[in-house]
Coordinates of C-alpha atoms and ligand atoms in Angstrom, one line a residue:
X569 CA 115.3 111.8 134.3
X570 CA 111.8 113.3 134.1
X571 CA 109.2 112.5 136.7
X572 CA 107.7 109.0 136.4
X573 CA 104.0 108.4 136.6
X574 CA 102.6 105.2 138.1
X575 CA 99.3 103.8 137.0
X576 CA 98.0 100.8 138.8
X577 CA 95.9 97.9 137.5
X578 CA 93.6 96.5 140.1
X579 CA 92.4 93.0 140.4
X580 CA 93.7 89.6 141.6
X581 CA 97.0 90.0 139.8
X582 CA 97.5 93.7 140.3
X583 CA 100.5 95.5 138.8
X584 CA 101.9 98.9 138.0
X585 CA 102.5 100.6 134.6
X586 CA 105.3 103.2 134.8
X587 CA 105.4 106.0 132.3
X588 CA 108.4 108.3 132.1
X589 CA 111.8 108.8 130.5
X590 CA 115.0 106.9 131.1
X591 CA 113.2 103.9 132.6
X592 CA 115.1 101.3 130.5
X593 CA 118.3 102.2 132.5
X594 CA 116.5 100.9 135.6
X595 CA 115.1 97.7 134.1
X596 CA 117.1 95.6 136.6
X597 CA 115.1 96.9 139.6
X598 CA 111.8 95.9 137.8
X599 CA 112.8 92.3 137.5
X600 CA 111.8 89.7 140.2
X601 CA 114.6 89.8 142.9
X602 CA 115.0 86.1 142.8
X603 CA 115.4 85.9 139.0
X604 CA 118.8 84.5 138.0
X605 CA 118.0 84.2 134.3
X606 CA 116.3 86.6 132.0
X607 CA 115.1 86.1 128.4
X608 CA 114.7 89.3 126.4
X609 CA 112.4 88.8 123.4
X610 CA 112.8 91.5 120.8
X611 CA 112.4 92.1 117.0
X612 CA 115.4 92.5 114.6
X613 CA 115.0 96.3 114.6
X614 CA 115.8 96.5 118.3
X615 CA 118.8 94.1 118.2
X616 CA 121.3 96.9 119.2
X617 CA 119.1 98.2 122.0
X618 CA 118.5 94.6 123.3
X619 CA 122.2 94.0 123.4
X620 CA 122.6 97.2 125.5
X621 CA 119.9 96.0 127.8
X622 CA 121.7 92.7 128.1
X623 CA 124.9 94.5 129.1
X624 CA 123.2 96.5 131.7
X625 CA 121.5 93.5 133.3
X626 CA 124.5 91.1 133.2
X627 CA 126.5 90.5 136.3
X628 CA 124.0 89.3 138.8
X629 CA 122.1 87.4 136.2
X630 CA 122.4 85.4 133.0
X631 CA 120.7 87.3 130.2
X632 CA 119.7 85.7 126.9
X633 CA 118.3 87.3 123.8
X634 CA 115.6 85.8 121.5
X635 CA 115.3 87.7 118.3
X636 CA 111.9 87.1 116.7
X637 CA 110.4 88.2 113.3
X638 CA 108.8 91.6 113.1
X639 CA 105.0 92.2 113.6
X640 CA 102.5 89.4 113.0
X641 CA 105.2 87.1 111.6
X642 CA 106.5 86.9 115.2
X643 CA 103.1 85.7 116.6
X644 CA 103.4 82.1 115.4
X645 CA 103.5 78.9 117.4
X646 CA 106.9 78.1 115.7
X647 CA 108.3 81.3 117.2
X648 CA 106.9 80.4 120.6
X649 CA 108.5 77.0 120.2
X650 CA 111.9 78.6 119.4
X651 CA 111.6 80.6 122.7
X652 CA 110.6 77.5 124.7
X653 CA 113.7 75.8 123.3
X654 CA 115.9 78.7 124.4
X655 CA 114.4 78.6 127.9
X656 CA 114.7 74.8 128.1
X657 CA 118.3 74.7 126.9
X658 CA 119.2 77.4 129.5
X659 CA 117.3 75.7 132.3
X660 CA 114.9 78.5 133.1
X661 CA 113.1 77.8 136.3
X662 CA 109.9 79.1 137.8
X663 CA 111.7 82.0 139.5
X664 CA 113.2 83.3 136.2
X665 CA 111.7 85.9 133.9
X666 CA 110.9 86.8 130.4
X667 CA 111.1 90.5 129.1
X668 CA 108.9 91.5 126.1
X669 CA 110.8 94.3 124.4
X670 CA 109.1 95.6 121.3
X671 CA 105.7 96.4 119.8
X672 CA 102.4 94.8 120.4
X673 CA 103.2 91.6 118.6
X674 CA 106.4 91.1 120.6
X675 CA 104.8 91.7 123.9
X676 CA 101.9 89.4 123.0
X677 CA 104.3 86.6 122.1
X678 CA 106.6 87.2 125.1
X679 CA 103.6 87.1 127.4
X680 CA 102.4 83.9 125.8
X681 CA 105.9 82.2 126.2
X682 CA 106.0 83.3 129.9
X683 CA 102.4 82.1 130.5
X684 CA 103.1 78.7 129.1
X685 CA 106.7 78.0 130.3
X686 CA 106.5 75.7 133.4
X687 CA 102.8 76.7 133.5
X688 CA 103.6 80.3 134.0
X689 CA 106.7 82.4 134.9
X690 CA 106.8 86.2 135.3
X691 CA 106.9 88.6 132.4
X692 CA 108.0 92.2 132.4
X693 CA 106.6 94.1 129.5
X694 CA 108.6 96.9 127.9
X695 CA 106.5 98.2 124.9
X696 CA 108.4 100.3 122.4
X697 CA 105.5 101.7 120.3
X698 CA 102.5 103.9 121.1
X699 CA 100.2 101.0 120.4
X700 CA 102.1 98.7 122.7
X701 CA 102.1 101.2 125.5
X702 CA 98.4 102.2 125.4
X703 CA 97.0 98.8 124.4
X704 CA 98.8 95.6 123.8
X705 CA 101.2 95.5 126.8
X706 CA 98.5 96.4 129.3
X707 CA 95.7 94.0 130.2
X708 CA 97.4 90.6 130.1
X709 CA 96.1 89.4 126.7
X710 CA 98.8 87.2 125.3
X711 CA 98.8 84.8 122.4
X712 CA 99.7 83.6 118.9
X713 CA 97.8 83.5 115.6
X714 CA 96.8 80.4 113.7
X715 CA 96.0 79.9 110.0
X716 CA 92.4 80.3 110.9
X717 CA 92.7 83.7 112.5
X718 CA 94.4 86.2 114.8
X719 CA 94.8 85.6 118.5
X720 CA 93.0 82.2 118.5
X721 CA 95.5 80.6 120.9
X722 CA 96.6 82.4 124.0
X723 CA 96.1 83.1 127.7
X724 CA 95.3 86.0 130.0
X725 CA 98.6 86.5 131.8
X726 CA 99.3 89.6 133.8
X727 CA 102.7 91.1 133.6
X728 CA 104.8 91.8 136.8
X729 CA 105.2 95.4 135.6
X730 CA 105.0 97.5 132.4
X731 CA 107.7 100.0 131.7
X732 CA 106.7 102.7 129.1
X733 CA 109.9 104.6 128.4
X734 CA 108.9 107.5 126.3
X735 CA 112.5 107.9 125.1
X736 CA 112.0 104.9 122.8
X737 CA 109.3 106.7 120.9
X738 CA 111.6 109.6 119.8
X739 CA 113.1 107.5 117.0
X740 CA 109.7 106.2 115.6
X741 CA 108.7 107.7 112.2
X742 CA 105.8 110.1 112.3
X743 CA 103.7 107.5 110.4
X744 CA 104.3 104.9 113.0
X745 CA 103.5 107.3 115.9
X746 CA 100.3 108.5 114.3
X747 CA 99.0 105.0 113.4
X748 CA 99.6 104.0 117.0
X749 CA 97.8 107.1 118.1
X750 CA 94.5 105.8 116.7
X751 CA 94.1 103.7 119.9
X752 CA 94.7 106.9 121.9
X753 CA 91.9 108.7 119.9
X754 CA 89.7 105.7 120.7
X755 CA 90.3 106.2 124.4
X756 CA 89.2 109.8 123.9
X757 CA 86.0 108.8 122.2
X758 CA 84.9 106.1 124.6
X759 CA 86.3 107.4 127.9
X760 CA 88.5 110.4 128.2
X761 CA 87.3 113.5 126.1
X762 CA 90.3 115.4 127.5
X763 CA 92.3 113.6 124.8
X764 CA 90.0 115.0 122.1
X765 CA 90.3 118.5 123.5
X766 CA 94.1 118.2 123.5
X767 CA 94.2 117.1 119.9
X768 CA 91.8 119.8 118.8
X769 CA 93.9 122.5 120.7
X770 CA 97.2 121.5 119.0
X771 CA 97.2 118.4 116.8
X772 CA 101.0 118.6 116.2
X773 CA 101.8 118.7 119.9
X774 CA 99.4 115.9 120.6
X775 CA 101.5 113.5 118.5
X776 CA 104.9 114.9 119.4
X777 CA 106.5 112.6 122.0
X778 CA 108.5 115.5 123.4
X779 CA 105.4 117.6 124.3
X780 CA 103.5 117.5 127.6
X781 CA 100.2 117.2 125.6
X782 CA 101.4 113.9 124.1
X783 CA 102.4 112.5 127.5
X784 CA 99.1 113.5 129.0
X785 CA 97.2 111.8 126.1
X786 CA 99.3 108.6 126.5
X787 CA 98.7 108.6 130.3
X788 CA 95.0 109.1 129.9
X789 CA 94.7 106.3 127.4
X790 CA 96.7 104.0 129.7
X791 CA 94.6 105.0 132.7
X792 CA 91.5 104.1 130.8
X793 CA 92.9 100.7 129.8
X794 CA 94.1 100.1 133.4
X795 CA 90.7 100.9 134.8
X796 CA 88.8 98.8 132.3
X797 CA 91.0 95.6 132.6
X798 CA 91.3 96.0 136.3
X799 CA 87.5 95.7 136.4
X800 CA 87.1 93.1 133.7
X801 CA 90.2 91.1 132.8
X802 CA 88.4 88.4 130.9
X803 CA 86.2 90.5 128.8
X804 CA 83.0 89.5 130.4
X805 CA 81.5 93.0 130.2
X806 CA 83.2 96.4 130.4
X807 CA 86.3 95.3 128.5
X808 CA 84.2 94.9 125.4
X809 CA 84.1 98.7 125.0
X810 CA 87.7 98.6 123.9
X811 CA 86.5 97.0 120.7
X812 CA 85.1 100.4 119.6
X813 CA 86.0 100.6 115.9
X814 CA 87.6 97.2 115.9
X815 CA 84.9 95.0 114.4
X816 CA 85.1 96.7 111.0
X817 CA 88.8 97.6 111.6
X818 CA 89.7 93.9 112.0
X819 CA 87.8 93.0 108.8
X820 CA 89.7 95.7 106.9
X821 CA 93.0 94.4 108.2
X822 CA 92.0 90.9 107.0
X823 CA 90.8 92.2 103.6
X824 CA 94.1 94.1 103.2
X825 CA 96.1 91.0 104.3
X826 CA 97.6 92.9 107.2
X827 CA 99.4 95.3 105.0
X828 CA 97.4 98.2 106.5
X829 CA 98.6 99.4 109.8
X830 CA 96.3 98.4 112.7
X831 CA 95.7 102.1 113.6
X832 CA 94.7 103.0 110.1
X833 CA 92.1 100.2 110.0
X834 CA 90.8 101.1 113.4
X835 CA 90.5 104.7 112.3
X836 CA 88.1 103.7 109.5
X837 CA 86.4 101.3 111.9
X838 CA 85.8 104.1 114.4
X839 CA 84.3 106.3 111.6
X840 CA 82.0 103.4 110.7
X841 CA 81.0 103.0 114.4
X842 CA 80.3 106.7 114.7
X843 CA 78.1 106.6 111.6
X844 CA 76.3 103.5 112.9
X845 CA 75.8 105.2 116.2
X846 CA 74.2 108.1 114.4
X847 CA 72.0 106.0 112.2
X848 CA 70.8 104.0 115.2
X849 CA 69.6 107.3 116.7
X850 CA 72.2 107.6 119.3
X851 CA 75.1 109.9 118.4
X852 CA 74.5 113.5 117.2
X853 CA 75.7 114.8 113.8
X854 CA 78.3 116.9 115.7
X855 CA 79.6 113.8 117.4
X856 CA 80.2 112.1 114.1
X857 CA 81.7 115.2 112.6
X858 CA 84.1 115.4 115.6
X859 CA 85.3 111.9 114.7
X860 CA 85.9 112.9 111.0
X861 CA 87.7 116.1 112.0
X862 CA 90.0 114.7 114.6
X863 CA 91.0 111.6 112.5
X864 CA 91.5 113.7 109.4
X865 CA 93.6 116.3 111.3
X866 CA 95.9 113.5 112.4
X867 CA 96.2 112.2 108.9
X868 CA 94.3 109.0 109.7
X869 CA 92.0 107.5 107.0
X870 CA 88.2 107.8 107.4
X871 CA 87.0 106.0 104.2
X872 CA 87.3 102.6 102.6
X873 CA 86.8 101.4 99.1
X874 CA 83.2 101.3 97.9
X875 CA 81.8 97.8 97.1
X876 CA 83.8 96.1 99.8
X877 CA 81.0 95.7 102.3
X878 CA 79.9 92.1 101.4
X879 CA 83.5 90.9 101.9
X880 CA 83.9 92.8 105.2
X881 CA 80.5 91.5 106.5
X882 CA 81.4 88.0 105.7
X883 CA 84.7 88.3 107.7
X884 CA 82.8 89.9 110.6
X885 CA 80.3 87.1 110.6
X886 CA 83.0 84.4 110.4
X887 CA 84.8 86.0 113.3
X888 CA 81.7 86.1 115.5
X889 CA 80.9 82.5 114.6
X890 CA 84.3 81.5 115.8
X891 CA 83.6 83.1 119.1
X892 CA 80.0 81.8 119.3
X893 CA 78.4 85.2 119.5
X894 CA 75.8 87.2 117.6
X895 CA 76.8 90.4 115.9
X896 CA 77.6 93.1 118.4
X897 CA 78.9 96.5 117.8
X898 CA 80.2 99.0 120.3
X899 CA 78.5 102.3 119.5
X900 CA 78.3 105.7 121.3
X901 CA 75.2 107.3 122.9
X902 CA 77.5 110.3 123.2
X903 CA 81.2 111.0 123.4
X904 CA 82.5 108.9 126.3
X905 CA 79.2 107.0 126.6
X906 CA 79.9 103.6 124.9
X907 CA 77.2 100.9 124.7
X908 CA 76.5 97.7 122.8
X909 CA 74.3 97.5 119.7
X910 CA 73.2 93.9 119.5
X911 CA 72.2 92.2 116.3
X912 CA 71.7 95.4 114.3
X913 CA 69.7 95.1 111.1
X914 CA 72.0 94.4 108.1
X915 CA 70.4 97.4 106.2
X916 CA 71.6 99.7 109.0
X917 CA 75.1 98.3 108.8
X918 CA 75.1 98.8 105.0
X919 CA 73.8 102.3 105.4
X920 CA 76.7 103.1 107.8
X921 CA 79.1 101.6 105.4
X922 CA 77.8 103.8 102.6
X923 CA 78.7 106.8 104.7
X924 CA 82.4 105.8 104.8
X925 CA 82.7 104.3 101.3
X926 CA 85.2 106.3 99.4
Ligands
LIG1167 N1 93.0 95.3 122.7 C1 91.8 95.1 123.3 C2 91.9 94.5 124.7 O1 92.9 94.5 125.3 O2 90.9 94.0 125.2

């Protein structure tokens, strides 16, 4: 087994994130010692691996599997109700545990089920995608979608531990890995420029799970997330920087009815945010070009269809209204210097959009 890195999240409910290889084999030691029952929540694509996990954990404990639909289809209240039913029928108590084994949607749902069962039981998160490791499984955001929007119902619920076993990424398609990598690139632009340097030095190695460069990028992105959520769990301030590229990115996901990968939408959203930063007199031309070069080198999109701005703006405004806030965009004063641009003029937003309209 390769060396394991431990990254800690500070705060009232502190926990560790382990990054390494072969970690799944040791899942038992990550569970609460008193847990007699374990519910492993997983998507259909991981049914065989979940069955293996069950085998490895059986003996001292009763292990149940809850297979839930893939991706956003799994983040529905009916799916949470199915999990509650499994927990209820198996008499799960406060000392038992839920394991979230899958991508970001699975860990969000598993966390929500754990947060709500008996007013909160422990959850161990085992993300199996790049996006899950560097974003969704770290930071305690859990929840489900409703017909009115994404993540409207949920809770902040810190995991007991997060296990990022890099072995599970070896079988992901290149497309899946690169799309997940958009969040790693975001970490580079807002916090850790070393990530950008590593991508520029060798883009292929940076996205190859077997390379040291990839592991370093993943660890830097997790370190950033851990630092940010350790300081600001409830998004009262610093955590907002994680929304870099997400305002327009989410609007694109909505316009595309969630058929675009999150990472692709965020990539275009970051390009928009970079152009907006430049037009607001903050980021240099070179800083914007660095965005375009890096995202393009990785095969991520940097443009969106012309003429779509009114629809995107309407979605952005509706989203902000739901949250009772005025329009706010995370922009950059420079690489690794994020800041908030509050209530920007709509003509500035349109001009930034024109720069990315394909
Ligand atoms: N995905 C953004 C956050 O965790 O705050």
